Amino acid sequence: MTKIWLSEIEFSDTSKVSINENDIVVIVGPNNAGKSATLKEAAKMLRQKNEKGKVVLDIIINKSGSKEDLISYISEFSQKNFQGNPLPSFQGYQFNIYQGNAESYWNNVANGVSELVNIFVNTLSTEQRLSAANPPKSIRITSSAPQHPIHFLQKYDTLESKFSDYFKQAFGTDLVVHRNAGNEVPLFVGKKPVPKEGEDRVSDGYLRELEKLDLLHLQGDGMRSFVGVLLNAFISNHSILFIDEPEAFLHPPQARLLGKMLAKDLPTERQLYLATHSEDFLKGLLDSNAQNLKIIRIQRENEINKVSVLNSTDINEIWADSLLRHSNVLGGLFHSKVIICESDSDCRFFSAILSAQYDDLGTIAPDVLFIHCGGKHRIPTVIKALGKLNVPMSVVTDFDVLNNSNPIKPIYENLGGDWNEVEKDWKLVKTEIEQKRPEFLTQDLKDEIQEVFENTTERIFPKEKISEINRALKKASPWTEAKQVGKAYIPSGNSTQAFERIHEKFKNKGFYILEVGELECFDKSIGNHGPKWVNEVLVKDLKSDAELEEARKFVKEII
């Protein structure tokens, strides 16, 4: 097949990313990292390689097919015109080129494709995706070359049917081409009319029913943008397509659906480059289980754009984890830093404390995302996933993470720490805590458990009664009190010194243990726990309330 593609992109950090000719390349990263610039600069260099960029240093352009194959390819979707020259010119969708020039450019593709760029490359702007829904002038479908994406729908019934199915999945209604509207070809939105007996789609009765529907180009930006992206991605003859923020104007469900459609159904003969800010759109791409997906994360450090890459194998491994599929963990790819917490309550509290400190300063809070993973035992998985794309991160856990080597060991190791350096001190701290017996008499524990049995009459022992017994047993554990007291529960002397040593090493890797014990210990004037505690504390003056001074200091430290 006659086509061109990029086989390599070199970024400003001198890293070189290899790309296959049918890859879907997704550019992610925080604001102002260089996502949009990557698309613009790569597209500019495709036309002329001496146009160097700030983010993209170089590209390698490949092609397939001879110059004879090129002319044959162009002839398939263009109008041939002779204008006094020995060779014809070809006019098609977004291009008008003389054959001699086309052959010359083809021989020199490695240095830039020049005027061939409009044949093989499409940089889909926001305006272009919206205007794609506007009715083009009608063409003679048996002899004229398509000049607009809608002409492909006008010409091929199967394409119209396929696109109507896509549109219906997104918006719950049909998309219909009006082929007999005079000098233009509009698209209509609504339930497609069914020709009555003796009618077909050119019959007067059918056309009157069709024209009762709503015109697509008069609908909202969401519908028009959705159609514009799909039309340009699926129908045009381009072998390379650049789209910046394909999710623009779309609600989250449509953004996710669009991502899935692009990854699952895109014609395999083209390369697709997407720069996105949307976690929903990214999840849609991942939902497709496409084997040609590549994620490039860009993070700016001064004037250098640092690049990390996930190939399809890495992506499949990460997406197989239900935690990553059904949480906001992937949102971390679009932020400068991620703070991983145990619970949603932790995230809400720390995020609110952070925002409050910037409310009156006239500045924007740091670009930090707090994410939770449903308990400390899932933290290592999240660290591993985000670490593959070099997302800067820190971890915050309750004090009782010291209770067991799992998960404290994999948390520290996944953050880049050496467990052998801290294991001896950790064991000392753990042993000293466990030797402290809580002030809880054996008879008191027996009485409490006995009361549970005496108040239970059901034949099957209820789950809530099991929970009551577990709560009673926890009172007999030193870790219950340690979690409520924190660092102060550690005996003075060697064990306290050991904790200081290991916690300093932990913090150097971004691992912070709550020295107060747990979240609720930041303000003990409020008696609830978890979400209820957070709901009550958030109505306080988070900027200056004296009870929350330690919380403010802690958030500054982890940021």
C-alpha positions as MATLAB code, in Angstrom:
seq = 'MTKIWLSEIEFSDTSKVSINENDIVVIVGPNNAGKSATLKEAAKMLRQKNEKGKVVLDIIINKSGSKEDLISYISEFSQKNFQGNPLPSFQGYQFNIYQGNAESYWNNVANGVSELVNIFVNTLSTEQRLSAANPPKSIRITSSAPQHPIHFLQKYDTLESKFSDYFKQAFGTDLVVHRNAGNEVPLFVGKKPVPKEGEDRVSDGYLRELEKLDLLHLQGDGMRSFVGVLLNAFISNHSILFIDEPEAFLHPPQARLLGKMLAKDLPTERQLYLATHSEDFLKGLLDSNAQNLKIIRIQRENEINKVSVLNSTDINEIWADSLLRHSNVLGGLFHSKVIICESDSDCRFFSAILSAQYDDLGTIAPDVLFIHCGGKHRIPTVIKALGKLNVPMSVVTDFDVLNNSNPIKPIYENLGGDWNEVEKDWKLVKTEIEQKRPEFLTQDLKDEIQEVFENTTERIFPKEKISEINRALKKASPWTEAKQVGKAYIPSGNSTQAFERIHEKFKNKGFYILEVGELECFDKSIGNHGPKWVNEVLVKDLKSDAELEEARKFVKEII';
ca = [
       0.000    0.000    0.000;
       1.138    3.563   -0.735;
       1.573    5.497    2.515;
       3.950    7.444    4.713;
       4.462    7.152    8.464;
       6.783    8.220   11.277;
       9.081    5.468   12.534;
      10.796    7.553   15.229;
      10.449   10.801   17.173;
      13.343   12.355   19.070;
      12.392   14.629   21.974;
      14.264   17.479   23.642;
      15.650   15.146   26.336;
      17.320   13.284   23.402;
      15.177   10.179   24.011;
      14.075    8.464   20.810;
      10.670    6.760   20.653;
      10.197    4.054   17.998;
       6.751    3.915   16.414;
       5.132    1.276   14.235;
       3.329    2.324   11.075;
      -0.147    1.504   12.464;
       0.336    2.686   16.051;
      -2.090    4.818   18.018;
       0.176    7.174   19.965;
      -1.332    8.958   22.971;
       0.492   11.982   24.411;
      -0.314   12.692   28.081;
       1.142   14.834   30.844;
       0.455   17.890   33.012;
      -0.438   21.323   31.635;
       2.260   23.102   29.636;
       4.351   19.953   29.395;
       4.517   19.941   25.590;
       1.629   17.690   24.509;
       0.102   20.029   21.924;
       3.528   21.258   20.841;
       4.537   17.664   20.058;
       1.720   17.345   17.526;
       2.281   20.777   15.961;
       6.026   20.381   15.660;
       5.889   16.825   14.297;
       3.310   17.893   11.699;
       5.452   20.896   10.715;
       8.568   18.753   10.367;
       6.686   16.281    8.198;
       6.302   19.051    5.626;
       9.921   20.203    5.902;
      12.388   18.466    8.227;
      14.613   21.517    8.699;
      11.797   23.069   10.759;
      13.169   22.023   14.171;
      11.014   22.384   17.276;
      11.501   23.009   20.991;
       9.908   19.714   22.069;
      10.575   17.551   19.001;
      14.192   17.577   17.819;
      13.873   15.182   14.908;
      11.637   12.657   13.161;
      12.272    9.774   10.780;
       9.829    9.542    7.864;
       9.206    6.250    6.088;
       7.209    5.424    2.960;
       5.957    2.421    1.030;
       5.355    2.225   -2.723;
       7.018    3.517   -5.890;
       6.251    6.822   -7.632;
       4.013    4.859  -10.022;
       2.154    3.472   -7.009;
       1.822    7.037   -5.692;
       0.160    8.332   -8.853;
      -2.151    5.323   -8.975;
      -3.066    5.912   -5.322;
      -3.794    9.610   -5.793;
      -5.914    8.855   -8.887;
      -8.287    6.728   -6.809;
      -9.695    9.688   -4.857;
      -9.056   12.752   -7.033;
     -10.139   14.505  -10.210;
      -7.568   14.527  -13.041;
      -7.160   17.867  -14.837;
      -4.987   18.866  -17.830;
      -4.093   22.557  -17.931;
      -1.723   22.824  -20.880;
       1.006   20.782  -19.172;
       2.263   17.406  -20.397;
       1.201   15.791  -17.134;
      -2.104   16.173  -15.266;
      -2.866   17.816  -11.943;
      -4.865   15.941   -9.314;
      -7.539   17.676   -7.237;
      -8.977   15.961   -4.184;
      -9.871   16.458   -0.535;
      -7.604   19.305    0.726;
      -5.102   19.069   -2.152;
      -4.387   20.101   -5.757;
      -1.012   18.881   -7.013;
       0.786   18.535  -10.359;
       1.975   14.995  -11.136;
       5.561   15.979  -11.824;
       5.818   17.765   -8.494;
       4.226   14.835   -6.668;
       6.783   12.405   -8.098;
       9.673   14.715   -7.186;
       8.454   15.115   -3.598;
       7.960   11.355   -3.297;
      11.593   10.703   -4.200;
      12.692   13.019   -1.369;
      10.216   12.026    1.366;
      12.932   11.389    3.983;
      13.591   15.160    4.122;
       9.936   16.145    4.283;
       6.880   15.468    2.138;
       6.309   19.110    1.072;
       3.002   19.509   -0.853;
       2.227   15.809   -0.418;
       1.488   16.623    3.237;
      -2.180   17.395    2.494;
      -2.576   13.998    0.824;
      -1.051   11.947    3.611;
      -1.250   14.084    6.772;
      -4.199   15.733    8.504;
      -3.799   17.958   11.570;
      -7.362   18.176   12.857;
      -7.924   21.549   14.486;
     -10.834   22.387   16.771;
     -12.459   24.479   14.055;
     -11.970   21.754   11.458;
     -13.658   19.084   13.576;
     -16.689   21.362   14.154;
     -16.951   22.523   10.539;
     -16.791   18.912    9.310;
     -20.512   18.714   10.147;
     -21.340   21.636    7.820;
     -23.037   20.594    4.539;
     -20.544   20.535    1.638;
     -21.503   21.224   -1.957;
     -22.949   18.168   -3.645;
     -20.837   16.168   -6.082;
     -21.592   13.733   -8.895;
     -20.988   10.591   -6.893;
     -20.371    8.412   -9.968;
     -17.570   10.536  -11.405;
     -16.428   13.296   -9.021;
     -13.737   12.881   -6.373;
     -14.772   13.497   -2.764;
     -13.840   17.000   -1.577;
     -15.183   16.628    1.965;
     -15.578   13.767    4.493;
     -19.371   13.879    4.121;
     -18.946   13.077    0.417;
     -17.694    9.641    1.438;
     -20.967    9.067    3.337;
     -22.912   10.407    0.357;
     -21.135    8.011   -1.973;
     -21.066    4.802    0.090;
     -24.210    3.474    1.812;
     -22.212    1.082    4.012;
     -20.190    3.972    5.453;
     -23.340    5.921    6.225;
     -24.800    2.921    8.048;
     -21.579    2.372   10.016;
     -21.415    6.009   11.080;
     -25.039    6.054   12.072;
     -24.311    3.116   14.389;
     -21.411    5.013   15.980;
     -23.551    8.106   16.436;
     -26.412    6.125   17.932;
     -24.099    4.550   20.538;
     -23.030    8.022   21.626;
     -26.261   10.007   21.401;
     -29.069    7.445   21.113;
     -30.317    8.469   17.676;
     -29.591    8.064   13.951;
     -27.365   10.092   11.640;
     -28.796   10.328    8.102;
     -27.367   11.706    4.842;
     -29.708   13.798    2.665;
     -28.611   13.018   -0.904;
     -31.302   15.057   -2.641;
     -31.062   18.457   -0.985;
     -30.052   20.412   -4.081;
     -26.544   21.837   -4.215;
     -25.478   20.662   -0.732;
     -25.291   17.445    1.304;
     -26.598   17.987    4.864;
     -26.648   15.448    7.677;
     -29.786   15.021    9.776;
     -30.151   13.807   13.355;
     -33.121   11.757   14.591;
     -34.986    8.527   13.970;
     -34.348    7.562   10.352;
     -37.593    7.508    8.305;
     -38.696    4.207    6.815;
     -39.871    4.467    3.186;
     -43.516    3.517    2.813;
     -44.653    0.855    0.349;
     -43.733    1.920   -3.140;
     -41.278    4.557   -1.899;
     -37.475    4.718   -1.806;
     -35.060    7.301   -0.403;
     -35.532    9.664   -3.393;
     -39.326    9.620   -3.086;
     -41.038   12.878   -2.169;
     -42.799   11.377    0.861;
     -39.573    9.971    2.319;
     -37.648   13.224    1.768;
     -40.365   15.271    3.497;
     -40.165   12.997    6.538;
     -36.356   13.222    6.513;
     -36.438   17.021    6.440;
     -38.556   17.078    9.609;
     -35.473   15.900   11.518;
     -32.853   18.226   13.044;
     -29.835   19.334   11.025;
     -26.530   18.161   12.516;
     -24.680   21.421   11.839;
     -27.245   23.301   13.944;
     -26.730   21.037   16.958;
     -24.353   21.528   19.904;
     -20.575   21.413   19.704;
     -20.509   17.949   21.291;
     -22.411   16.238   18.490;
     -20.557   18.128   15.757;
     -17.126   17.516   17.249;
     -17.824   13.797   17.763;
     -18.827   13.400   14.113;
     -15.940   15.569   12.914;
     -13.311   13.479   14.705;
     -14.740   10.173   13.498;
     -15.198   11.350    9.914;
     -11.599   12.498    9.657;
     -10.226    9.444   11.455;
     -12.145    6.763    9.576;
     -12.952    8.089    6.143;
     -10.224   10.355    4.771;
      -7.303    9.027    2.739;
      -4.658   10.366    5.157;
      -2.160    7.872    6.569;
      -1.173   10.139    9.504;
      -3.709   11.990   11.642;
      -2.930   14.435   14.474;
      -5.757   15.353   16.877;
      -5.277   17.676   19.838;
      -7.818   17.120   22.627;
     -10.237   14.838   20.738;
     -12.415   14.860   23.886;
     -13.118   18.614   23.573;
     -16.850   19.505   23.866;
     -17.768   15.954   24.928;
     -19.306   14.759   28.184;
     -17.310   12.010   29.964;
     -19.393    9.054   28.618;
     -19.034   10.268   25.011;
     -15.321   10.952   25.524;
     -14.781    7.402   26.753;
     -16.838    5.958   23.888;
     -14.905    8.012   21.327;
     -11.614    6.704   22.719;
     -12.828    3.121   22.482;
     -14.068    3.590   18.902;
     -10.824    5.165   17.720;
      -8.717    2.384   19.209;
     -10.979   -0.529   18.303;
     -12.315    0.373   14.857;
      -9.727    2.713   13.304;
      -8.612    1.531    9.853;
      -5.296   -0.252   10.342;
      -3.564    1.508    7.456;
      -3.021    4.770    9.332;
      -1.058    6.225   12.226;
      -2.961    8.234   14.827;
      -1.434   10.806   17.214;
      -3.608   12.065   20.075;
      -2.825   14.644   22.760;
      -5.347   14.415   25.590;
      -6.152   15.895   28.999;
      -9.012   13.471   29.604;
      -8.866   10.457   31.888;
     -12.215    9.304   30.435;
     -10.908    9.415   26.857;
      -7.774    7.518   27.919;
      -9.882    4.870   29.651;
     -11.878    4.450   26.445;
      -8.681    3.772   24.508;
      -7.633    1.208   27.121;
     -11.092   -0.421   27.104;
     -10.486   -1.474   23.491;
      -7.585   -3.800   24.424;
      -5.856   -2.568   21.260;
      -2.433   -4.089   20.680;
      -1.120   -1.061   18.760;
      -1.516    1.496   21.554;
       1.466    3.476   22.853;
       1.312    6.041   25.686;
       3.955    8.773   25.843;
       4.016   10.916   28.986;
       5.774   14.279   28.809;
       6.903   16.264   31.846;
       8.688   19.587   31.447;
      11.779   20.238   33.568;
      12.974   23.779   32.831;
      13.461   23.800   29.043;
      13.694   20.018   28.682;
      10.720   17.760   27.984;
      11.243   14.456   29.787;
       9.588   11.522   28.045;
       8.418    8.122   29.349;
       6.760    5.414   27.239;
       4.294    2.585   27.839;
       3.944    0.005   25.067;
       0.925   -2.261   24.595;
       2.392   -5.045   26.763;
       2.847   -2.672   29.706;
      -0.600   -1.193   29.134;
      -2.326   -4.573   29.116;
      -0.613   -5.549   32.360;
      -1.723   -2.373   34.098;
      -5.267   -2.386   32.719;
      -5.804   -5.976   33.872;
      -5.887   -4.648   37.458;
      -9.460   -3.790   38.448;
      -8.200   -1.097   40.825;
      -6.732    0.884   37.945;
      -9.784    0.421   35.737;
     -12.291    1.626   38.320;
     -10.437    4.404   40.151;
      -8.998    7.813   39.366;
      -5.437    6.481   39.394;
      -4.950    7.228   35.681;
      -5.742   10.868   36.411;
      -2.239   11.037   37.836;
      -0.834   10.957   34.295;
      -2.150   14.485   33.738;
      -0.685   16.098   36.866;
       2.777   17.238   37.944;
       2.643   15.117   41.100;
       0.472   12.447   42.731;
      -0.082   11.838   46.448;
      -1.264    8.267   47.087;
      -3.458    7.847   50.189;
      -5.248    4.932   51.816;
      -8.820    6.232   51.545;
     -11.023    8.796   49.868;
     -11.399   10.579   53.235;
      -7.628   11.149   53.344;
      -7.683   12.587   49.820;
     -10.568   14.961   50.532;
      -8.990   16.259   53.730;
      -5.461   16.822   52.425;
      -6.723   18.348   49.171;
      -8.946   20.781   51.097;
      -6.079   21.775   53.425;
      -3.831   22.395   50.410;
      -6.411   24.504   48.545;
      -7.211   26.558   51.655;
      -3.594   27.669   51.983;
      -3.712   29.251   48.501;
      -7.210   30.797   48.599;
      -6.056   34.262   49.696;
      -2.614   34.309   48.100;
      -3.685   35.148   44.569;
      -1.755   32.133   43.275;
      -2.759   28.720   41.999;
      -2.237   25.690   44.229;
       0.446   23.218   43.072;
      -0.653   20.820   40.355;
      -1.082   17.853   42.695;
      -3.637   15.046   42.509;
      -4.582   13.074   45.638;
      -5.651    9.530   44.793;
      -6.710    6.620   46.981;
      -6.545    2.902   46.393;
      -8.949    1.351   48.882;
      -6.464    0.490   51.618;
      -2.734    0.398   52.169;
      -2.272   -3.092   50.677;
      -3.090   -1.772   47.171;
      -0.578    1.079   47.331;
       2.365   -0.927   45.866;
       0.299   -1.708   42.749;
      -0.456    1.963   42.156;
       3.174    2.968   42.692;
       4.285    0.381   40.152;
       1.749    1.523   37.545;
       2.506    5.238   37.824;
       6.218    4.574   38.165;
       6.370    3.069   34.684;
       5.573    6.516   33.306;
       7.811    8.317   35.814;
       4.941   10.173   37.467;
       6.372   12.033   40.509;
       4.582   10.681   43.575;
       4.494   10.482   47.352;
       2.689    8.059   49.659;
       0.851    8.788   52.927;
      -0.197    5.975   55.293;
      -1.509    5.615   58.818;
       0.955    4.785   61.585;
      -0.082    1.120   61.754;
       1.593    0.448   58.388;
       4.553   -0.474   60.628;
       2.603   -3.521   61.827;
       3.650   -5.856   59.009;
       6.325   -6.135   56.334;
       3.511   -6.306   53.795;
       2.819   -3.667   52.544;
       5.495   -1.451   54.087;
       8.311   -3.340   52.366;
       6.876   -3.297   48.785;
       5.805    0.346   49.223;
       9.358    1.358   50.104;
      10.961   -0.846   47.457;
       8.582    0.287   44.691;
       9.511    3.870   45.559;
      13.141    2.958   44.969;
      14.253    2.179   48.541;
      16.517   -0.640   49.737;
      14.657   -2.648   52.412;
      17.895   -4.127   53.751;
      18.911   -0.656   54.919;
      15.868   -0.242   57.160;
      14.754   -3.757   58.084;
      16.734   -3.984   61.343;
      15.394   -0.658   62.668;
      11.856   -1.518   61.536;
      11.945   -4.820   63.425;
      13.106   -3.011   66.557;
      10.239   -0.519   66.376;
       7.682   -3.257   65.687;
       8.949   -5.436   68.573;
       8.971   -2.571   71.073;
       5.406   -1.567   70.166;
       4.117   -5.127   70.428;
       5.693   -5.585   73.855;
       3.556   -2.760   75.194;
       0.386   -4.359   76.489;
      -2.724   -2.197   76.426;
      -4.530   -1.612   79.664;
      -7.233   -4.157   78.968;
      -8.014   -6.942   81.479;
      -8.580  -10.494   80.285;
     -11.857  -10.690   82.202;
     -13.081   -7.496   80.509;
     -12.445   -9.055   77.089;
     -14.229  -12.272   78.120;
     -17.201  -10.294   79.421;
     -17.498   -8.258   76.237;
     -17.398  -11.302   73.970;
     -19.773  -13.241   76.254;
     -22.268  -10.392   76.025;
     -22.231  -10.683   72.241;
     -23.141  -14.400   72.464;
     -25.845  -13.831   75.059;
     -27.530  -11.217   72.878;
     -27.517  -13.450   69.802;
     -30.524  -15.723   69.185;
     -30.288  -16.315   65.409;
     -29.544  -19.838   64.151;
     -26.899  -18.472   61.736;
     -24.407  -16.279   63.533;
     -24.859  -12.732   62.070;
     -22.028  -10.927   60.323;
     -22.504   -7.827   62.449;
     -21.900   -9.931   65.597;
     -18.622  -11.182   64.102;
     -17.654   -7.533   63.572;
     -18.416   -6.775   67.239;
     -16.117   -9.588   68.374;
     -13.369   -8.410   66.021;
     -13.631   -4.916   67.442;
     -13.306   -6.306   70.953;
     -10.231   -8.320   69.982;
      -8.622   -5.281   68.386;
      -8.749   -3.546   71.738;
      -6.351   -6.185   72.994;
      -3.820   -5.332   70.273;
      -1.144   -2.713   70.934;
      -1.507   -1.555   67.311;
      -5.037   -0.292   67.973;
      -3.720    2.153   70.538;
      -0.590    2.865   68.503;
      -2.744    3.967   65.564;
      -4.631    6.360   67.818;
      -1.488    7.786   69.444;
       1.114    7.590   66.689;
       4.815    8.188   67.196;
       4.300    9.010   70.901;
       3.358    5.352   71.503;
       6.898    4.189   70.683;
       9.007    3.700   73.862;
      11.716    6.291   74.384;
      15.327    5.482   73.599;
      16.590    3.095   70.958;
      13.204    2.340   69.356;
      12.316    6.013   68.957;
      15.744    6.654   67.416;
      15.217    3.681   65.105;
      11.866    5.104   63.957;
      13.470    8.480   63.249;
      16.126    6.801   61.124;
      13.757    4.719   59.023;
      11.196    7.506   58.619;
      13.868    9.869   57.350;
      14.883    7.295   54.741;
      11.210    6.743   53.871;
      10.586   10.466   53.397;
      13.619   10.751   51.131;
      11.756    8.358   48.808;
       8.408   10.132   49.222;
       6.934    7.777   51.835;
       5.267    9.595   54.763;
       3.880    7.813   57.834;
       1.393    9.850   59.858;
       3.277   10.516   63.072;
      -0.004   11.604   64.706;
      -1.378    8.078   64.139;
      -4.241    8.439   61.685;
      -6.171   11.169   59.894;
      -8.633   11.790   62.732;
      -5.762   12.545   65.139;
      -5.171   15.866   63.390;
      -8.286   17.183   65.168;
      -9.499   15.190   68.170;
     -12.122   17.805   69.015;
     -14.305   16.053   66.434;
     -15.441   12.628   67.495;
     -16.502   10.859   64.318;
     -14.413    8.680   62.001;
     -13.779    8.516   58.262;
     -16.174   10.434   55.964;
     -18.244   11.770   58.870;
     -15.121   13.186   60.518;
     -14.033   14.808   57.253;
     -17.486   16.315   56.662;
     -17.371   17.988   60.077;
     -13.774   19.192   59.918;
     -14.174   20.729   56.460;
     -16.686   23.307   57.765;
     -13.931   24.776   59.962;
     -11.558   27.561   58.943;
      -8.932   25.392   57.309;
      -6.505   28.309   56.849;
      -6.189   29.323   60.500;
      -7.953   26.899   62.879;
      -5.447   26.153   65.648;
      -6.413   22.455   65.865;
      -5.354   21.978   62.236;
      -1.900   23.566   62.425;
      -0.174   20.164   62.386;
      -2.237   19.174   59.341;
      -1.177   22.324   57.491;
       2.488   21.681   58.284;
       2.190   18.072   57.149;
       0.582   18.989   53.813;
       3.319   21.543   53.132;
       5.901   18.849   53.805;
       4.435   16.253   51.456;
       3.913   18.808   48.668;
];
